[in-house]
């Protein structure tokens, strides 16, 4: 299987190269040339296997320059529930059954209690192996600017992985107390965490500046390092996400909730469009999908796009109680446009050019028809998010986080509007304990402003546990006794020096 750019460059490269490179030379994203098909017989076969072997099988179809035994070994290490740092559910991604046709796929049993673990627990292993395959002898220094969740998931994934080091920058006053403690107490010999005196934008601009700085590249090259990133457009993060769409389908077959071949809906709380894109790829591979429902919060740029075919980022940006979905430009949408336009790189290039020059683009009718074939979209207000959390707990005894609540509300709206009664899976992306303040406010019928994500602190973990009878997930409970390891904070202009100092100490 070879990979090509979404912008039409005709170069074809193997997956190891795509994973190491991240972004194509023409600015596009790497996509597989074709989509392998999974037959219903194969699906029945992999349904008998544990999650890790479902993962190695599906990934092997895309990562053909990796051997089966390599992929099995990475999957077995990444998706295991026997180590203290591993997953807290033997099923890895268990399905919660709310009623006969509504299920929640819980993707938050990993070490950081959010769905980013599903990819970031394995991606670092794919990256290290890829470095070897392409003959890269230097060590990768991963730089991450985080607004909260990605930083910790990346730290956990890269912790003590051979030939990598990782440095995370977070805005000093832009993450919650829980998120901060999660990061600054990270163990491992190849990790570093630094606060930036500024907001998330300052941290992100700083990291982009480092990537663009030739001097720093030359300097760290002398020490045997090169800079790399772990962001959600990397193919190594996308491919592990295809797995759980198949896996949840297998589980529904095993539980005899559906017959083999019967279609299901997936409803996905969407930000950068990585998660739901993996669902679209699964559908292209033959997974019986009726609709992929794209759920947005108050930042409903994707809802507008799927409804009208016009993407327009010239709109206000809202800070919400579901911060991981607060986004105006969803990078992975470019990969969808490539498939919808019949793999026409020139069409994608024109859309992206219009987006960067005018802040908007409008897709052709053909592309729009293809979009509507699989996708449905809806959004959920802040008030409805809070009400959904409260209602779901009071009426069903099931506690969900703010992101999952957005998806569940949009699914119910969809069912109401269409009368569709296809079995549906809500993708549940975070433990409710990750967003204690907002979840507690919801249960207590208090409204919550967008700043609530920042107000989370460790004392609320116990409070939420007492209020609901749910146990605090172990990695979060342990935070109360965790000692901060990383206390350095720098001005944005000193971020470069922080990187070279870190490499100098390695
Ligand atoms: C990252 C994230 C999302 C959004 O996922 P995308 O792949 O960016 O669409 C949703 N919920 C949570 C909790 C997340 O961390």
Short mmCIF file of N, CA and C in Angstrom, two decimals, residues 303-419:
data_model
loop_
_atom_site.label_atom_id
_atom_site.label_comp_id
_atom_site.label_asym_id
_atom_site.label_seq_id
_atom_site.Cartn_x
_atom_site.Cartn_y
_atom_site.Cartn_z
N UNK A 303 -21.42 21.67 10.94
CA UNK A 303 -22.86 21.46 10.70
C UNK A 303 -23.29 22.28 9.49
N UNK A 304 -22.86 23.54 9.48
CA UNK A 304 -23.18 24.42 8.35
C UNK A 304 -22.63 23.85 7.05
N UNK A 305 -21.41 23.34 7.12
CA UNK A 305 -20.77 22.81 5.92
C UNK A 305 -21.54 21.61 5.37
N UNK A 306 -21.87 20.68 6.25
CA UNK A 306 -22.54 19.46 5.78
C UNK A 306 -23.97 19.80 5.30
N UNK A 307 -24.61 20.77 5.91
CA UNK A 307 -25.94 21.19 5.48
C UNK A 307 -25.92 21.91 4.14
N UNK A 308 -24.95 22.82 3.97
CA UNK A 308 -25.04 23.74 2.83
C UNK A 308 -23.95 23.53 1.76
N UNK A 309 -22.88 22.81 2.11
CA UNK A 309 -21.77 22.67 1.17
C UNK A 309 -20.84 23.86 1.18
N UNK A 310 -21.07 24.80 2.10
CA UNK A 310 -20.18 25.96 2.20
C UNK A 310 -19.43 25.90 3.52
N UNK A 311 -18.09 25.92 3.43
CA UNK A 311 -17.28 25.96 4.64
C UNK A 311 -16.84 27.40 4.85
N UNK A 312 -17.18 27.96 6.00
CA UNK A 312 -16.85 29.37 6.22
C UNK A 312 -16.34 29.57 7.64
N UNK A 313 -15.02 29.84 7.72
CA UNK A 313 -14.45 30.00 9.07
C UNK A 313 -14.53 31.45 9.57
N UNK A 314 -15.09 32.34 8.75
CA UNK A 314 -15.28 33.73 9.19
C UNK A 314 -16.49 33.82 10.09
N UNK A 315 -16.31 33.53 11.31
CA UNK A 315 -17.41 33.46 12.27
C UNK A 315 -16.80 33.59 13.65
N UNK A 316 -17.66 33.92 14.65
CA UNK A 316 -17.08 34.05 16.00
C UNK A 316 -16.61 32.70 16.53
N UNK A 317 -15.59 32.75 17.38
CA UNK A 317 -15.09 31.55 18.02
C UNK A 317 -15.62 31.52 19.45
N UNK A 318 -16.23 30.41 19.86
CA UNK A 318 -16.77 30.32 21.22
C UNK A 318 -15.95 29.36 22.07
N UNK A 319 -15.72 29.74 23.32
CA UNK A 319 -15.14 28.82 24.29
C UNK A 319 -16.29 28.09 24.96
N UNK A 320 -16.27 26.78 24.94
CA UNK A 320 -17.43 26.02 25.43
C UNK A 320 -17.03 25.02 26.53
N UNK A 321 -18.04 24.31 27.04
CA UNK A 321 -17.77 23.27 28.04
C UNK A 321 -17.22 21.99 27.41
N UNK A 322 -17.17 21.94 26.07
CA UNK A 322 -16.55 20.80 25.39
C UNK A 322 -15.35 21.33 24.59
N UNK A 323 -14.27 21.71 25.30
CA UNK A 323 -13.19 22.47 24.69
C UNK A 323 -12.44 21.74 23.57
N UNK A 324 -12.45 20.40 23.60
CA UNK A 324 -11.72 19.67 22.55
C UNK A 324 -12.43 19.76 21.20
N UNK A 325 -13.63 20.35 21.19
CA UNK A 325 -14.34 20.53 19.93
C UNK A 325 -14.41 21.99 19.53
N UNK A 326 -13.73 22.85 20.27
CA UNK A 326 -13.72 24.28 19.93
C UNK A 326 -12.70 24.52 18.84
N UNK A 327 -13.17 24.55 17.61
CA UNK A 327 -12.23 24.61 16.49
C UNK A 327 -12.95 25.20 15.28
N UNK A 328 -12.25 26.01 14.53
CA UNK A 328 -12.88 26.62 13.35
C UNK A 328 -12.37 26.02 12.04
N UNK A 329 -11.15 25.49 12.06
CA UNK A 329 -10.64 24.83 10.85
C UNK A 329 -10.30 23.39 11.20
N UNK A 330 -11.08 22.45 10.65
CA UNK A 330 -10.87 21.03 10.92
C UNK A 330 -9.92 20.46 9.88
N UNK A 331 -8.67 20.28 10.27
CA UNK A 331 -7.61 19.91 9.30
C UNK A 331 -7.90 18.63 8.52
N UNK A 332 -8.44 17.62 9.22
CA UNK A 332 -8.61 16.34 8.54
C UNK A 332 -9.74 16.32 7.51
N UNK A 333 -10.54 17.38 7.48
CA UNK A 333 -11.60 17.47 6.48
C UNK A 333 -11.02 17.40 5.07
N UNK A 334 -9.79 17.88 4.93
CA UNK A 334 -9.12 17.84 3.62
C UNK A 334 -9.06 16.42 3.06
N UNK A 335 -8.86 15.45 3.94
CA UNK A 335 -8.80 14.06 3.47
C UNK A 335 -10.17 13.60 2.96
N UNK A 336 -11.23 14.05 3.62
CA UNK A 336 -12.57 13.69 3.16
C UNK A 336 -12.84 14.32 1.79
N UNK A 337 -12.47 15.59 1.62
CA UNK A 337 -12.70 16.27 0.35
C UNK A 337 -12.01 15.54 -0.79
N UNK A 338 -10.84 15.00 -0.50
CA UNK A 338 -10.09 14.26 -1.52
C UNK A 338 -10.90 13.05 -2.01
N UNK A 339 -11.46 12.31 -1.09
CA UNK A 339 -12.25 11.13 -1.49
C UNK A 339 -13.54 11.56 -2.17
N UNK A 340 -14.21 12.56 -1.62
CA UNK A 340 -15.50 12.99 -2.16
C UNK A 340 -15.36 13.53 -3.58
N UNK A 341 -14.20 14.11 -3.88
CA UNK A 341 -14.03 14.71 -5.21
C UNK A 341 -13.42 13.71 -6.19
N UNK A 342 -13.46 12.41 -5.86
CA UNK A 342 -12.92 11.40 -6.75
C UNK A 342 -11.41 11.46 -6.82
N UNK A 343 -10.76 11.70 -5.69
CA UNK A 343 -9.30 11.76 -5.56
C UNK A 343 -8.68 12.78 -6.52
N UNK A 344 -9.32 13.92 -6.62
CA UNK A 344 -8.83 14.97 -7.51
C UNK A 344 -8.07 16.04 -6.71
N UNK A 345 -6.73 15.94 -6.74
CA UNK A 345 -5.90 16.85 -5.97
C UNK A 345 -6.07 18.31 -6.36
N UNK A 346 -6.40 18.57 -7.64
CA UNK A 346 -6.52 19.97 -8.06
C UNK A 346 -7.77 20.60 -7.46
N UNK A 347 -8.82 19.81 -7.31
CA UNK A 347 -10.04 20.32 -6.69
C UNK A 347 -9.77 20.66 -5.22
N UNK A 348 -9.09 19.73 -4.51
CA UNK A 348 -8.78 19.96 -3.10
C UNK A 348 -7.90 21.21 -2.97
N UNK A 349 -6.91 21.33 -3.85
CA UNK A 349 -6.02 22.49 -3.80
C UNK A 349 -6.81 23.79 -3.95
N UNK A 350 -7.79 23.80 -4.85
CA UNK A 350 -8.54 25.04 -5.04
C UNK A 350 -9.39 25.38 -3.81
N UNK A 351 -9.97 24.34 -3.16
CA UNK A 351 -10.73 24.60 -1.93
C UNK A 351 -9.80 25.17 -0.84
N UNK A 352 -8.63 24.57 -0.70
CA UNK A 352 -7.73 24.98 0.38
C UNK A 352 -7.14 26.37 0.12
N UNK A 353 -6.96 26.68 -1.16
CA UNK A 353 -6.47 28.00 -1.52
C UNK A 353 -7.53 29.05 -1.15
N UNK A 354 -8.76 28.75 -1.48
CA UNK A 354 -9.85 29.66 -1.16
C UNK A 354 -10.00 29.82 0.36
N UNK A 355 -9.81 28.71 1.09
CA UNK A 355 -9.91 28.78 2.55
C UNK A 355 -8.84 29.69 3.13
N UNK A 356 -7.61 29.57 2.62
CA UNK A 356 -6.56 30.40 3.21
C UNK A 356 -6.64 31.85 2.73
N UNK A 357 -7.16 32.08 1.52
CA UNK A 357 -7.23 33.46 1.03
C UNK A 357 -8.50 34.19 1.48
N UNK A 358 -9.64 33.48 1.44
CA UNK A 358 -10.90 34.14 1.76
C UNK A 358 -11.56 33.64 3.04
N UNK A 359 -11.03 32.53 3.55
CA UNK A 359 -11.61 31.96 4.77
C UNK A 359 -12.82 31.09 4.49
N UNK A 360 -13.09 30.83 3.21
CA UNK A 360 -14.22 29.95 2.90
C UNK A 360 -14.06 29.24 1.56
N UNK A 361 -14.86 28.23 1.34
CA UNK A 361 -14.95 27.60 0.02
C UNK A 361 -16.31 26.94 -0.09
N UNK A 362 -16.67 26.63 -1.31
CA UNK A 362 -17.98 26.05 -1.52
C UNK A 362 -17.81 24.85 -2.45
N UNK A 363 -18.32 23.68 -2.05
CA UNK A 363 -18.07 22.48 -2.84
C UNK A 363 -19.09 22.32 -3.96
N UNK A 364 -18.71 21.58 -5.00
CA UNK A 364 -19.60 21.39 -6.15
C UNK A 364 -20.75 20.44 -5.78
N UNK A 365 -21.78 20.40 -6.62
CA UNK A 365 -22.94 19.56 -6.32
C UNK A 365 -22.60 18.08 -6.24
N UNK A 366 -21.70 17.63 -7.14
CA UNK A 366 -21.29 16.22 -7.11
C UNK A 366 -20.69 15.85 -5.77
N UNK A 367 -19.77 16.72 -5.31
CA UNK A 367 -19.08 16.47 -4.05
C UNK A 367 -20.10 16.49 -2.91
N UNK A 368 -21.04 17.42 -3.01
CA UNK A 368 -22.06 17.55 -1.97
C UNK A 368 -22.97 16.33 -1.91
N UNK A 369 -23.34 15.79 -3.07
CA UNK A 369 -24.19 14.60 -3.08
C UNK A 369 -23.51 13.42 -2.41
N UNK A 370 -22.23 13.27 -2.71
CA UNK A 370 -21.46 12.18 -2.11
C UNK A 370 -21.37 12.37 -0.59
N UNK A 371 -21.19 13.63 -0.18
CA UNK A 371 -21.13 13.95 1.26
C UNK A 371 -22.43 13.54 1.95
N UNK A 372 -23.56 13.89 1.33
CA UNK A 372 -24.87 13.62 1.93
C UNK A 372 -25.22 12.13 1.96
N UNK A 373 -24.57 11.37 1.08
CA UNK A 373 -24.85 9.94 1.04
C UNK A 373 -24.57 9.31 2.40
N UNK A 374 -23.45 9.68 3.01
CA UNK A 374 -23.05 9.04 4.27
C UNK A 374 -23.25 9.93 5.49
N UNK A 375 -23.09 11.26 5.33
CA UNK A 375 -23.04 12.11 6.52
C UNK A 375 -24.37 12.79 6.83
N UNK A 376 -24.56 12.98 8.13
CA UNK A 376 -25.65 13.81 8.63
C UNK A 376 -24.99 14.69 9.68
N UNK A 377 -25.56 15.85 9.97
CA UNK A 377 -24.88 16.70 10.95
C UNK A 377 -25.86 17.43 11.84
N UNK A 378 -25.38 17.78 13.01
CA UNK A 378 -26.19 18.56 13.93
C UNK A 378 -25.30 19.19 14.97
N UNK A 379 -25.84 20.18 15.70
CA UNK A 379 -25.04 20.78 16.76
C UNK A 379 -25.86 20.89 18.02
N UNK A 380 -25.16 21.14 19.11
CA UNK A 380 -25.79 21.15 20.43
C UNK A 380 -25.34 22.39 21.18
N UNK A 381 -26.31 23.12 21.73
CA UNK A 381 -25.99 24.35 22.46
C UNK A 381 -25.38 24.01 23.82
N UNK A 382 -24.84 25.03 24.49
CA UNK A 382 -24.28 24.83 25.83
C UNK A 382 -25.35 24.34 26.81
N UNK A 383 -26.53 24.98 26.76
CA UNK A 383 -27.62 24.60 27.68
C UNK A 383 -28.03 23.14 27.45
N UNK A 384 -28.15 22.76 26.16
CA UNK A 384 -28.56 21.39 25.86
C UNK A 384 -27.50 20.37 26.29
N UNK A 385 -26.23 20.77 26.19
CA UNK A 385 -25.16 19.87 26.65
C UNK A 385 -25.34 19.57 28.13
N UNK A 386 -25.57 20.64 28.91
CA UNK A 386 -25.72 20.48 30.36
C UNK A 386 -26.98 19.65 30.68
N UNK A 387 -28.06 19.96 29.97
CA UNK A 387 -29.31 19.24 30.24
C UNK A 387 -29.18 17.75 29.89
N UNK A 388 -28.45 17.48 28.82
CA UNK A 388 -28.28 16.08 28.40
C UNK A 388 -27.50 15.28 29.44
N UNK A 389 -26.46 15.90 30.01
CA UNK A 389 -25.69 15.22 31.06
C UNK A 389 -26.61 14.90 32.25
N UNK A 390 -27.39 15.90 32.67
CA UNK A 390 -28.27 15.74 33.83
C UNK A 390 -29.35 14.69 33.57
N UNK A 391 -30.01 14.82 32.43
CA UNK A 391 -31.08 13.90 32.04
C UNK A 391 -30.60 12.47 31.94
N UNK A 392 -29.43 12.30 31.29
CA UNK A 392 -28.91 10.95 31.05
C UNK A 392 -28.57 10.30 32.39
N UNK A 393 -28.06 11.11 33.31
CA UNK A 393 -27.74 10.54 34.62
C UNK A 393 -29.01 10.27 35.43
N UNK A 394 -29.91 11.23 35.46
CA UNK A 394 -31.12 11.07 36.28
C UNK A 394 -32.04 9.97 35.75
N UNK A 395 -32.18 9.89 34.42
CA UNK A 395 -33.15 8.93 33.88
C UNK A 395 -32.54 7.57 33.60
N UNK A 396 -31.24 7.55 33.23
CA UNK A 396 -30.66 6.26 32.83
C UNK A 396 -29.54 5.80 33.78
N UNK A 397 -29.15 6.68 34.72
CA UNK A 397 -28.07 6.30 35.64
C UNK A 397 -26.71 6.22 34.97
N UNK A 398 -26.57 6.86 33.81
CA UNK A 398 -25.30 6.77 33.08
C UNK A 398 -24.68 8.16 33.01
N UNK A 399 -23.42 8.23 33.46
CA UNK A 399 -22.73 9.52 33.54
C UNK A 399 -21.85 9.72 32.30
N UNK A 400 -22.07 10.84 31.59
CA UNK A 400 -21.27 11.11 30.40
C UNK A 400 -20.59 12.46 30.51
N UNK A 401 -19.54 12.66 29.76
CA UNK A 401 -18.81 13.93 29.79
C UNK A 401 -19.46 14.92 28.81
N UNK A 402 -18.92 16.12 28.77
CA UNK A 402 -19.51 17.18 27.97
C UNK A 402 -19.45 16.91 26.45
N UNK A 403 -18.37 16.27 25.99
CA UNK A 403 -18.23 16.00 24.55
C UNK A 403 -19.20 14.91 24.11
N UNK A 404 -19.27 13.85 24.92
CA UNK A 404 -20.18 12.75 24.63
C UNK A 404 -21.63 13.24 24.67
N UNK A 405 -21.91 14.18 25.58
CA UNK A 405 -23.27 14.71 25.69
C UNK A 405 -23.67 15.42 24.39
N UNK A 406 -22.76 16.15 23.80
CA UNK A 406 -23.05 16.81 22.52
C UNK A 406 -23.48 15.77 21.49
N UNK A 407 -22.74 14.68 21.42
CA UNK A 407 -23.05 13.65 20.42
C UNK A 407 -24.39 12.98 20.73
N UNK A 408 -24.63 12.68 21.99
CA UNK A 408 -25.87 11.99 22.34
C UNK A 408 -27.10 12.86 22.01
N UNK A 409 -27.00 14.15 22.31
CA UNK A 409 -28.10 15.06 22.00
C UNK A 409 -28.35 15.12 20.49
N UNK A 410 -27.27 15.21 19.73
CA UNK A 410 -27.41 15.29 18.27
C UNK A 410 -28.01 13.98 17.72
N UNK A 411 -27.61 12.85 18.32
CA UNK A 411 -28.20 11.57 17.88
C UNK A 411 -29.71 11.57 18.14
N UNK A 412 -30.11 12.02 19.33
CA UNK A 412 -31.55 12.01 19.65
C UNK A 412 -32.31 12.94 18.69
N UNK A 413 -31.71 14.09 18.39
CA UNK A 413 -32.33 15.02 17.43
C UNK A 413 -32.48 14.35 16.05
N UNK A 414 -31.43 13.64 15.66
CA UNK A 414 -31.45 12.95 14.35
C UNK A 414 -32.58 11.93 14.31
N UNK A 415 -32.66 11.11 15.37
CA UNK A 415 -33.70 10.07 15.44
C UNK A 415 -35.09 10.72 15.35
N UNK A 416 -35.24 11.84 16.09
CA UNK A 416 -36.52 12.54 16.09
C UNK A 416 -36.86 13.10 14.71
N UNK A 417 -35.86 13.67 14.05
CA UNK A 417 -36.10 14.34 12.78
C UNK A 417 -36.33 13.36 11.64
N UNK A 418 -35.69 12.18 11.69
CA UNK A 418 -35.74 11.27 10.55
C UNK A 418 -36.61 10.04 10.80
N UNK A 419 -36.87 9.73 12.07
CA UNK A 419 -37.60 8.50 12.38
C UNK A 419 -36.76 7.25 12.20
#
